[in-house]
Amino acid sequence: MRPTSVGILGLGYVLGEQSLPVAEIAGRAEVMREYRMPDRQALWGWDRYRRTERSRADLASESAAGTVVRGGVAPGQIDALVVCCGDGLNYSAQNVFVSELSKRLGLDCEFVTWIGGAGCASLFSAVRVARSLVMADTFRNVLVVGVDKVDNEAARFQRYGVFSDSACSFIVRGEGPTDFTVAGVAVASSLPSLNGSGQDIAQKCMLIQSVFERLGSEKGEFPYEGSVFFGSNVFLPIQDLERSVMPIDGVVHERGNIAPYGHCAGADPFINLFDFYARGDNENMARSVLGSSAHGHFGVMLLERRPTTTG
C-alpha cells in the first residue's frame, strides 16, 4: 500500500573539528580585491569557519550513524542510500566512498545513487528522489547523506561565502513516526544560467519565483505566515536579495549560523533547521521553509514539524 505522505526522521550533522577565523583564510584579500568587496565583517556576516583533517567518509559516517540511532532504525532496515557531494570526488572515488560508508554503518541496501550536479541545491534533489521512491512504495526507509570538504584551502573563501567542511544526514520514510512531514519539495534549474555559473541576477530571481510557483501548483496554499525560513549561510547581502523575491511574506528568517559556521554547502538549511529546534524554545513554530540556490539551480522544501504516523 502506497503511503499517503512522507516524512523526515533522525536529522543530524557533523562539522569540521577546527573552528578558525575567516580573517586568516589564505586568498581572502585577493578575492575581495578582485570583486571589489569592502573589508567589512558586519556587512558580509562572516566570523569563523569549520575545517577538518578527517576524511569525507569520517564525517559522513559519524553523521549517518547518529541519524540511524536517533531515528530508531536498524541499519538492515535502510532500503536505499542517496549521497550528495558537491565536488572533490570522481566516479571511482565516489564508489570507494559509498563502499566505506556502507561498511561503517553496516548497510545492506542494494540501491545507491549519487547526486551532486545542483551544487548547494543538491540535497533538495535528493529529497525529491527519496520521496518519489517512498511514495511509489519501492522503499520504506531511504538514508540521505550530504558531505562537503574543501581540499584546496585557496578555494575556501569565495565572493558569495566562506566554505566549511561538514556532513548532514536524515532518513526519508513513508510510514511510522517522523520528525517532520514533507508538505512539498521542488527543484529546478535555469539552463541559460548554467554556462555563466548562475551569476545573472535577473535569471536567478526568475528561477526562484518559478520554483515557488511550481510548488504552489503542486501543493496548493501553504500557511507561510508564522513559518521559519532556513536558507544557505552565504553572505548577508546575497541572502537578502534571494529572500526579497520569495513569495513568503510573514516568515521568520533564521540565519544565526553564518558567523560561527560559515557556508556548509548544501547542508546549511538542514543544519540551521536542526539547531533552531534543538534550542528547545521554538516548539510553537511548527512550519518550516527550506531553500537554497547554487549556480543556476534552486530548491525549496516545506516541512511541518509534528511527529506523525504516515501511511
Short mmCIF file of N, CA and C in Angstrom, two decimals, residues 47-221:
data_model
loop_
_atom_site.label_atom_id
_atom_site.label_comp_id
_atom_site.label_asym_id
_atom_site.label_seq_id
_atom_site.Cartn_x
_atom_site.Cartn_y
_atom_site.Cartn_z
N ASP A 47 32.56 35.38 10.32
CA ASP A 47 33.35 35.43 11.54
C ASP A 47 34.32 34.24 11.56
N ARG A 48 33.75 33.01 11.62
CA ARG A 48 34.59 31.81 11.69
C ARG A 48 34.11 30.78 10.66
N TYR A 49 34.92 29.77 10.44
CA TYR A 49 34.55 28.67 9.56
C TYR A 49 35.06 27.38 10.18
N ARG A 50 34.57 26.25 9.65
CA ARG A 50 34.93 24.95 10.20
C ARG A 50 35.75 24.14 9.19
N ARG A 51 36.86 23.62 9.69
CA ARG A 51 37.78 22.85 8.84
C ARG A 51 38.05 21.50 9.50
N THR A 52 38.31 20.49 8.67
CA THR A 52 38.58 19.16 9.22
C THR A 52 39.86 18.57 8.64
N GLU A 53 40.51 17.75 9.43
CA GLU A 53 41.62 16.92 8.96
C GLU A 53 41.12 15.51 8.65
N ARG A 54 39.86 15.27 8.92
CA ARG A 54 39.27 13.95 8.72
C ARG A 54 38.85 13.78 7.26
N SER A 55 38.51 12.55 6.91
CA SER A 55 38.08 12.27 5.55
C SER A 55 36.59 12.53 5.40
N ARG A 56 36.13 12.57 4.16
CA ARG A 56 34.70 12.70 3.90
C ARG A 56 33.94 11.52 4.50
N ALA A 57 34.52 10.33 4.39
CA ALA A 57 33.86 9.14 4.94
C ALA A 57 33.74 9.24 6.46
N ASP A 58 34.75 9.83 7.11
CA ASP A 58 34.68 10.02 8.56
C ASP A 58 33.50 10.91 8.94
N LEU A 59 33.40 12.06 8.28
CA LEU A 59 32.32 12.99 8.58
C LEU A 59 30.96 12.37 8.29
N ALA A 60 30.83 11.78 7.10
CA ALA A 60 29.54 11.24 6.69
C ALA A 60 29.09 10.08 7.57
N SER A 61 30.00 9.19 7.90
CA SER A 61 29.61 8.02 8.70
C SER A 61 29.25 8.42 10.12
N GLU A 62 29.93 9.42 10.69
CA GLU A 62 29.56 9.87 12.03
C GLU A 62 28.16 10.49 12.04
N SER A 63 27.89 11.33 11.04
CA SER A 63 26.56 11.94 10.97
C SER A 63 25.49 10.89 10.74
N ALA A 64 25.71 9.99 9.78
CA ALA A 64 24.71 8.98 9.45
C ALA A 64 24.48 8.00 10.58
N ALA A 65 25.54 7.65 11.32
CA ALA A 65 25.38 6.75 12.46
C ALA A 65 24.47 7.38 13.50
N GLY A 66 24.62 8.69 13.72
CA GLY A 66 23.74 9.38 14.64
C GLY A 66 22.31 9.41 14.15
N THR A 67 22.13 9.57 12.84
CA THR A 67 20.78 9.57 12.26
C THR A 67 20.08 8.24 12.49
N VAL A 68 20.78 7.16 12.25
CA VAL A 68 20.19 5.83 12.43
C VAL A 68 19.77 5.62 13.88
N VAL A 69 20.62 6.05 14.82
CA VAL A 69 20.30 5.90 16.24
C VAL A 69 19.10 6.76 16.62
N ARG A 70 19.14 8.04 16.23
CA ARG A 70 18.03 8.94 16.58
C ARG A 70 16.73 8.48 15.96
N GLY A 71 16.81 7.93 14.75
CA GLY A 71 15.60 7.50 14.07
C GLY A 71 15.07 6.17 14.55
N GLY A 72 15.86 5.45 15.35
CA GLY A 72 15.41 4.15 15.82
C GLY A 72 15.25 3.14 14.70
N VAL A 73 16.06 3.30 13.66
CA VAL A 73 16.00 2.40 12.50
C VAL A 73 17.29 1.58 12.45
N ALA A 74 17.18 0.29 12.42
CA ALA A 74 18.36 -0.58 12.34
C ALA A 74 19.00 -0.45 10.97
N PRO A 75 20.32 -0.57 10.86
CA PRO A 75 20.99 -0.48 9.56
C PRO A 75 20.38 -1.41 8.51
N GLY A 76 19.94 -2.59 8.94
CA GLY A 76 19.34 -3.53 8.00
C GLY A 76 17.99 -3.10 7.48
N GLN A 77 17.39 -2.08 8.11
CA GLN A 77 16.10 -1.57 7.66
C GLN A 77 16.23 -0.43 6.66
N ILE A 78 17.47 0.02 6.41
CA ILE A 78 17.70 1.04 5.38
C ILE A 78 17.63 0.37 4.02
N ASP A 79 16.68 0.80 3.20
CA ASP A 79 16.45 0.16 1.90
C ASP A 79 17.26 0.77 0.77
N ALA A 80 17.62 2.05 0.91
CA ALA A 80 18.32 2.74 -0.18
C ALA A 80 19.17 3.85 0.41
N LEU A 81 20.22 4.21 -0.32
CA LEU A 81 21.15 5.25 0.11
C LEU A 81 21.30 6.28 -1.00
N VAL A 82 21.08 7.55 -0.65
CA VAL A 82 21.28 8.66 -1.58
C VAL A 82 22.36 9.56 -1.00
N VAL A 83 23.44 9.73 -1.74
CA VAL A 83 24.58 10.53 -1.28
C VAL A 83 24.69 11.80 -2.10
N CYS A 84 24.96 12.92 -1.43
CA CYS A 84 25.17 14.20 -2.10
C CYS A 84 26.55 14.72 -1.77
N CYS A 85 27.28 15.15 -2.79
CA CYS A 85 28.59 15.76 -2.58
C CYS A 85 28.83 16.72 -3.72
N GLY A 86 29.13 17.97 -3.38
CA GLY A 86 29.25 18.99 -4.41
C GLY A 86 30.38 18.74 -5.39
N ASP A 87 31.57 18.43 -4.89
CA ASP A 87 32.70 18.18 -5.78
C ASP A 87 33.79 17.46 -5.01
N GLY A 88 34.92 17.27 -5.66
CA GLY A 88 36.07 16.67 -4.99
C GLY A 88 36.24 15.19 -5.19
N LEU A 89 35.21 14.49 -5.69
CA LEU A 89 35.31 13.05 -5.88
C LEU A 89 34.90 12.68 -7.30
N ASN A 90 35.77 11.95 -8.01
CA ASN A 90 35.38 11.45 -9.31
C ASN A 90 34.61 10.14 -9.15
N TYR A 91 34.29 9.52 -10.27
CA TYR A 91 33.45 8.32 -10.24
C TYR A 91 34.05 7.22 -9.37
N SER A 92 35.34 6.94 -9.56
CA SER A 92 35.97 5.87 -8.79
C SER A 92 36.00 6.21 -7.30
N ALA A 93 36.32 7.46 -6.99
CA ALA A 93 36.37 7.88 -5.59
C ALA A 93 34.98 7.84 -4.95
N GLN A 94 33.96 8.12 -5.73
CA GLN A 94 32.59 8.03 -5.23
C GLN A 94 32.26 6.59 -4.83
N ASN A 95 32.66 5.65 -5.66
CA ASN A 95 32.39 4.24 -5.36
C ASN A 95 33.11 3.81 -4.08
N VAL A 96 34.36 4.23 -3.94
CA VAL A 96 35.12 3.90 -2.73
C VAL A 96 34.45 4.52 -1.51
N PHE A 97 34.01 5.76 -1.65
CA PHE A 97 33.34 6.44 -0.54
C PHE A 97 32.08 5.70 -0.12
N VAL A 98 31.23 5.36 -1.08
CA VAL A 98 29.97 4.67 -0.77
C VAL A 98 30.24 3.31 -0.13
N SER A 99 31.24 2.60 -0.63
CA SER A 99 31.58 1.30 -0.06
C SER A 99 32.03 1.44 1.39
N GLU A 100 32.87 2.43 1.65
CA GLU A 100 33.37 2.66 3.00
C GLU A 100 32.25 3.09 3.94
N LEU A 101 31.40 3.99 3.46
CA LEU A 101 30.28 4.46 4.28
C LEU A 101 29.35 3.31 4.62
N SER A 102 29.01 2.49 3.65
CA SER A 102 28.11 1.36 3.88
C SER A 102 28.71 0.36 4.86
N LYS A 103 30.00 0.12 4.72
CA LYS A 103 30.68 -0.82 5.62
C LYS A 103 30.66 -0.31 7.06
N ARG A 104 30.95 0.96 7.25
CA ARG A 104 30.99 1.52 8.60
C ARG A 104 29.61 1.51 9.26
N LEU A 105 28.57 1.73 8.46
CA LEU A 105 27.22 1.79 9.01
C LEU A 105 26.57 0.42 9.11
N GLY A 106 27.12 -0.57 8.41
CA GLY A 106 26.52 -1.89 8.39
C GLY A 106 25.31 -1.97 7.49
N LEU A 107 25.32 -1.18 6.41
CA LEU A 107 24.19 -1.17 5.48
C LEU A 107 24.25 -2.37 4.54
N ASP A 108 23.07 -2.80 4.11
CA ASP A 108 22.99 -3.93 3.20
C ASP A 108 22.05 -3.63 2.04
N CYS A 109 21.81 -2.33 1.79
CA CYS A 109 20.87 -1.95 0.73
C CYS A 109 21.52 -2.13 -0.64
N GLU A 110 20.70 -2.42 -1.63
CA GLU A 110 21.20 -2.67 -2.98
C GLU A 110 21.11 -1.43 -3.86
N PHE A 111 20.23 -0.49 -3.50
CA PHE A 111 20.06 0.70 -4.34
C PHE A 111 20.84 1.87 -3.74
N VAL A 112 21.79 2.38 -4.52
CA VAL A 112 22.59 3.53 -4.11
C VAL A 112 22.67 4.49 -5.29
N THR A 113 22.51 5.78 -5.02
CA THR A 113 22.68 6.77 -6.08
C THR A 113 23.41 7.98 -5.54
N TRP A 114 24.03 8.71 -6.43
CA TRP A 114 24.88 9.85 -6.08
C TRP A 114 24.34 11.09 -6.78
N ILE A 115 24.10 12.16 -6.03
CA ILE A 115 23.55 13.39 -6.60
C ILE A 115 24.47 14.54 -6.23
N GLY A 116 24.89 15.32 -7.23
CA GLY A 116 25.75 16.44 -6.93
C GLY A 116 25.71 17.55 -7.96
N GLY A 117 24.99 17.34 -9.04
CA GLY A 117 25.02 18.31 -10.14
C GLY A 117 24.41 19.65 -9.84
N ALA A 118 23.55 19.74 -8.82
CA ALA A 118 22.91 21.01 -8.49
C ALA A 118 23.63 21.75 -7.38
N GLY A 119 24.87 21.35 -7.09
CA GLY A 119 25.66 22.07 -6.09
C GLY A 119 24.96 22.14 -4.75
N CYS A 120 24.87 23.35 -4.21
CA CYS A 120 24.30 23.53 -2.88
C CYS A 120 22.79 23.33 -2.84
N ALA A 121 22.17 23.08 -3.97
CA ALA A 121 20.75 22.74 -4.00
C ALA A 121 20.53 21.24 -4.15
N SER A 122 21.62 20.46 -4.15
CA SER A 122 21.53 19.03 -4.44
C SER A 122 20.74 18.24 -3.40
N LEU A 123 20.79 18.65 -2.14
CA LEU A 123 20.05 17.90 -1.12
C LEU A 123 18.54 17.97 -1.35
N PHE A 124 18.07 19.03 -1.97
CA PHE A 124 16.64 19.09 -2.31
C PHE A 124 16.33 18.11 -3.43
N SER A 125 17.26 17.97 -4.37
CA SER A 125 17.09 16.93 -5.40
C SER A 125 17.07 15.56 -4.76
N ALA A 126 17.93 15.36 -3.76
CA ALA A 126 17.98 14.07 -3.06
C ALA A 126 16.67 13.77 -2.35
N VAL A 127 16.10 14.78 -1.70
CA VAL A 127 14.82 14.57 -1.02
C VAL A 127 13.74 14.24 -2.04
N ARG A 128 13.77 14.92 -3.16
CA ARG A 128 12.76 14.66 -4.19
C ARG A 128 12.87 13.23 -4.72
N VAL A 129 14.09 12.77 -4.95
CA VAL A 129 14.30 11.39 -5.40
C VAL A 129 13.85 10.41 -4.33
N ALA A 130 14.29 10.63 -3.09
CA ALA A 130 13.93 9.72 -2.00
C ALA A 130 12.42 9.70 -1.77
N ARG A 131 11.82 10.85 -1.85
CA ARG A 131 10.36 10.93 -1.65
C ARG A 131 9.63 10.15 -2.74
N SER A 132 10.09 10.27 -3.98
CA SER A 132 9.45 9.54 -5.08
C SER A 132 9.58 8.03 -4.88
N LEU A 133 10.75 7.59 -4.43
CA LEU A 133 10.95 6.16 -4.18
C LEU A 133 10.02 5.65 -3.09
N VAL A 134 9.84 6.45 -2.06
CA VAL A 134 8.98 6.04 -0.95
C VAL A 134 7.51 6.10 -1.36
N MET A 135 7.11 7.17 -2.04
CA MET A 135 5.72 7.31 -2.45
C MET A 135 5.31 6.22 -3.45
N ALA A 136 6.27 5.73 -4.22
CA ALA A 136 5.98 4.65 -5.17
C ALA A 136 5.92 3.30 -4.49
N ASP A 137 6.14 3.29 -3.17
CA ASP A 137 6.14 2.06 -2.37
C ASP A 137 7.27 1.12 -2.81
N THR A 138 8.33 1.72 -3.36
CA THR A 138 9.50 0.94 -3.74
C THR A 138 10.37 0.63 -2.54
N PHE A 139 10.56 1.65 -1.69
CA PHE A 139 11.35 1.51 -0.47
C PHE A 139 10.62 2.19 0.69
N ARG A 140 10.96 1.75 1.89
CA ARG A 140 10.34 2.35 3.08
C ARG A 140 11.25 3.39 3.72
N ASN A 141 12.53 3.06 3.90
CA ASN A 141 13.48 3.95 4.57
C ASN A 141 14.65 4.26 3.63
N VAL A 142 14.77 5.53 3.24
CA VAL A 142 15.86 5.96 2.37
C VAL A 142 16.78 6.88 3.16
N LEU A 143 18.04 6.49 3.30
CA LEU A 143 19.02 7.29 4.02
C LEU A 143 19.65 8.30 3.06
N VAL A 144 19.56 9.57 3.42
CA VAL A 144 20.16 10.65 2.62
C VAL A 144 21.35 11.22 3.39
N VAL A 145 22.50 11.27 2.74
CA VAL A 145 23.72 11.77 3.38
C VAL A 145 24.36 12.81 2.47
N GLY A 146 24.64 13.97 3.03
CA GLY A 146 25.35 15.01 2.29
C GLY A 146 26.69 15.28 2.95
N VAL A 147 27.74 15.44 2.15
CA VAL A 147 29.07 15.71 2.72
C VAL A 147 29.84 16.63 1.78
N ASP A 148 30.53 17.60 2.35
CA ASP A 148 31.35 18.51 1.56
C ASP A 148 32.61 18.87 2.34
N LYS A 149 33.72 18.85 1.64
CA LYS A 149 35.01 19.18 2.24
C LYS A 149 35.85 19.94 1.22
N VAL A 150 36.49 21.00 1.67
CA VAL A 150 37.34 21.80 0.79
C VAL A 150 38.74 21.19 0.78
N ASP A 151 39.20 20.76 -0.38
CA ASP A 151 40.53 20.16 -0.50
C ASP A 151 41.61 21.22 -0.73
N ASN A 152 41.23 22.27 -1.43
CA ASN A 152 42.17 23.36 -1.75
C ASN A 152 41.83 24.57 -0.89
N GLU A 153 42.65 24.86 0.11
CA GLU A 153 42.34 25.95 1.04
C GLU A 153 42.20 27.29 0.34
N ALA A 154 42.86 27.46 -0.78
CA ALA A 154 42.76 28.71 -1.52
C ALA A 154 41.38 28.93 -2.12
N ALA A 155 40.58 27.85 -2.19
CA ALA A 155 39.23 27.95 -2.75
C ALA A 155 38.16 28.10 -1.68
N ARG A 156 38.55 28.20 -0.43
CA ARG A 156 37.57 28.23 0.66
C ARG A 156 36.79 29.55 0.70
N PHE A 157 37.48 30.66 0.48
CA PHE A 157 36.83 31.97 0.51
C PHE A 157 36.40 32.33 -0.91
N GLN A 158 35.08 32.49 -1.10
CA GLN A 158 34.53 32.86 -2.39
C GLN A 158 33.78 34.18 -2.27
N ARG A 159 33.43 34.76 -3.39
CA ARG A 159 32.77 36.07 -3.36
C ARG A 159 31.36 36.01 -2.77
N TYR A 160 30.83 34.80 -2.63
CA TYR A 160 29.47 34.66 -2.11
C TYR A 160 29.42 34.02 -0.73
N GLY A 161 30.54 33.44 -0.24
CA GLY A 161 30.50 32.79 1.06
C GLY A 161 31.83 32.15 1.42
N VAL A 162 31.92 31.67 2.65
CA VAL A 162 33.12 31.02 3.17
C VAL A 162 32.79 29.55 3.42
N PHE A 163 33.37 28.65 2.65
CA PHE A 163 33.02 27.24 2.74
C PHE A 163 33.58 26.58 4.00
N SER A 164 32.75 25.76 4.63
CA SER A 164 33.14 24.95 5.77
C SER A 164 33.01 23.47 5.43
N ASP A 165 33.72 22.63 6.16
CA ASP A 165 33.65 21.18 5.98
C ASP A 165 32.56 20.61 6.90
N SER A 166 31.70 19.77 6.34
CA SER A 166 30.58 19.27 7.14
C SER A 166 29.93 18.06 6.48
N ALA A 167 29.05 17.44 7.22
CA ALA A 167 28.17 16.38 6.71
C ALA A 167 26.83 16.50 7.41
N CYS A 168 25.78 16.10 6.74
CA CYS A 168 24.46 16.03 7.37
C CYS A 168 23.75 14.79 6.85
N SER A 169 22.71 14.38 7.55
CA SER A 169 22.01 13.15 7.17
C SER A 169 20.63 13.10 7.77
N PHE A 170 19.76 12.32 7.13
CA PHE A 170 18.41 12.09 7.63
C PHE A 170 17.82 10.92 6.87
N ILE A 171 16.72 10.41 7.38
CA ILE A 171 16.00 9.30 6.74
C ILE A 171 14.69 9.83 6.18
N VAL A 172 14.41 9.50 4.94
CA VAL A 172 13.12 9.79 4.33
C VAL A 172 12.31 8.51 4.37
N ARG A 173 11.13 8.58 4.97
CA ARG A 173 10.33 7.36 5.13
C ARG A 173 8.86 7.64 4.87
N GLY A 174 8.11 6.55 4.62
CA GLY A 174 6.72 6.68 4.25
C GLY A 174 5.74 6.11 5.24
N GLU A 175 6.19 5.50 6.30
CA GLU A 175 5.29 5.00 7.33
C GLU A 175 6.05 4.93 8.65
N GLY A 176 5.31 4.98 9.73
CA GLY A 176 5.94 5.04 11.04
C GLY A 176 6.14 6.48 11.47
N PRO A 177 6.64 6.71 12.68
CA PRO A 177 6.80 8.07 13.20
C PRO A 177 7.89 8.84 12.47
N THR A 178 7.69 10.14 12.32
CA THR A 178 8.68 11.02 11.71
C THR A 178 8.78 12.30 12.53
N ASP A 179 9.87 13.03 12.33
CA ASP A 179 10.06 14.32 13.00
C ASP A 179 9.42 15.46 12.22
N PHE A 180 9.43 15.34 10.90
CA PHE A 180 8.84 16.35 10.03
C PHE A 180 8.07 15.66 8.91
N THR A 181 6.96 16.24 8.52
CA THR A 181 6.25 15.80 7.33
C THR A 181 6.64 16.69 6.17
N VAL A 182 6.98 16.10 5.04
CA VAL A 182 7.34 16.88 3.86
C VAL A 182 6.04 17.31 3.17
N ALA A 183 5.72 18.59 3.32
CA ALA A 183 4.50 19.11 2.72
C ALA A 183 4.68 19.41 1.24
N GLY A 184 5.91 19.61 0.81
CA GLY A 184 6.18 19.87 -0.60
C GLY A 184 7.66 20.07 -0.83
N VAL A 185 8.14 19.72 -2.02
CA VAL A 185 9.54 19.95 -2.37
C VAL A 185 9.62 20.15 -3.88
N ALA A 186 10.39 21.15 -4.29
CA ALA A 186 10.55 21.45 -5.71
C ALA A 186 11.98 21.90 -5.98
N VAL A 187 12.50 21.48 -7.12
CA VAL A 187 13.85 21.85 -7.55
C VAL A 187 13.81 22.13 -9.04
N ALA A 188 14.52 23.17 -9.46
CA ALA A 188 14.57 23.48 -10.89
C ALA A 188 15.89 24.16 -11.22
N SER A 189 16.20 24.19 -12.51
CA SER A 189 17.43 24.81 -12.99
C SER A 189 17.11 25.79 -14.10
N SER A 190 17.89 26.85 -14.16
CA SER A 190 17.81 27.81 -15.26
C SER A 190 18.90 27.46 -16.26
N LEU A 191 18.53 26.77 -17.31
CA LEU A 191 19.53 26.26 -18.25
C LEU A 191 20.40 27.36 -18.85
N PRO A 192 19.84 28.53 -19.22
CA PRO A 192 20.71 29.59 -19.75
C PRO A 192 21.75 30.07 -18.74
N SER A 193 21.46 29.91 -17.43
CA SER A 193 22.37 30.40 -16.40
C SER A 193 23.56 29.48 -16.17
N LEU A 194 23.45 28.23 -16.56
CA LEU A 194 24.47 27.26 -16.19
C LEU A 194 25.82 27.55 -16.82
N ASN A 195 25.81 28.16 -18.00
CA ASN A 195 27.07 28.47 -18.67
C ASN A 195 27.80 29.64 -18.03
N GLY A 196 27.08 30.40 -17.19
CA GLY A 196 27.70 31.55 -16.54
C GLY A 196 27.73 31.44 -15.04
N SER A 197 27.70 30.21 -14.54
CA SER A 197 27.75 29.93 -13.09
C SER A 197 26.59 30.57 -12.34
N GLY A 198 25.48 30.82 -13.03
CA GLY A 198 24.30 31.33 -12.36
C GLY A 198 24.43 32.73 -11.82
N GLN A 199 25.31 33.55 -12.41
CA GLN A 199 25.58 34.88 -11.87
C GLN A 199 24.64 35.95 -12.41
N ASP A 200 23.79 35.63 -13.37
CA ASP A 200 22.82 36.60 -13.87
C ASP A 200 21.72 36.79 -12.83
N ILE A 201 21.66 37.97 -12.24
CA ILE A 201 20.73 38.23 -11.13
C ILE A 201 19.28 38.10 -11.58
N ALA A 202 18.96 38.63 -12.76
CA ALA A 202 17.58 38.56 -13.23
C ALA A 202 17.15 37.11 -13.43
N GLN A 203 18.01 36.29 -14.02
CA GLN A 203 17.68 34.88 -14.21
C GLN A 203 17.54 34.16 -12.88
N LYS A 204 18.39 34.49 -11.91
CA LYS A 204 18.29 33.88 -10.58
C LYS A 204 16.95 34.22 -9.94
N CYS A 205 16.54 35.47 -10.01
CA CYS A 205 15.27 35.89 -9.41
C CYS A 205 14.09 35.20 -10.07
N MET A 206 14.13 35.12 -11.40
CA MET A 206 13.04 34.45 -12.12
C MET A 206 12.98 32.97 -11.77
N LEU A 207 14.14 32.35 -11.60
CA LEU A 207 14.18 30.93 -11.23
C LEU A 207 13.56 30.71 -9.87
N ILE A 208 13.93 31.53 -8.90
CA ILE A 208 13.37 31.39 -7.55
C ILE A 208 11.86 31.54 -7.58
N GLN A 209 11.37 32.54 -8.29
CA GLN A 209 9.93 32.75 -8.37
C GLN A 209 9.23 31.58 -9.05
N SER A 210 9.84 31.05 -10.11
CA SER A 210 9.20 29.95 -10.84
C SER A 210 9.12 28.69 -10.00
N VAL A 211 10.15 28.44 -9.16
CA VAL A 211 10.12 27.26 -8.30
C VAL A 211 9.01 27.38 -7.27
N PHE A 212 8.83 28.55 -6.69
CA PHE A 212 7.74 28.73 -5.74
C PHE A 212 6.38 28.60 -6.42
N GLU A 213 6.28 29.08 -7.66
CA GLU A 213 5.03 28.92 -8.40
C GLU A 213 4.74 27.45 -8.66
N ARG A 214 5.77 26.71 -9.04
CA ARG A 214 5.61 25.27 -9.28
C ARG A 214 5.19 24.56 -8.00
N LEU A 215 5.83 24.94 -6.90
CA LEU A 215 5.49 24.33 -5.62
C LEU A 215 4.05 24.63 -5.24
N GLY A 216 3.62 25.87 -5.49
CA GLY A 216 2.24 26.24 -5.19
C GLY A 216 1.23 25.47 -6.01
N SER A 217 1.57 25.22 -7.29
CA SER A 217 0.64 24.48 -8.14
C SER A 217 0.55 23.02 -7.73
N GLU A 218 1.63 22.47 -7.16
CA GLU A 218 1.63 21.08 -6.71
C GLU A 218 1.03 20.93 -5.32
N LYS A 219 1.37 21.87 -4.45
CA LYS A 219 0.99 21.74 -3.04
C LYS A 219 -0.30 22.46 -2.71
N GLY A 220 -0.57 23.58 -3.41
CA GLY A 220 -1.68 24.43 -3.02
C GLY A 220 -1.20 25.45 -1.99
N GLU A 221 -2.12 26.07 -1.32
CA GLU A 221 -1.77 27.11 -0.37
C GLU A 221 -1.02 26.53 0.83
#
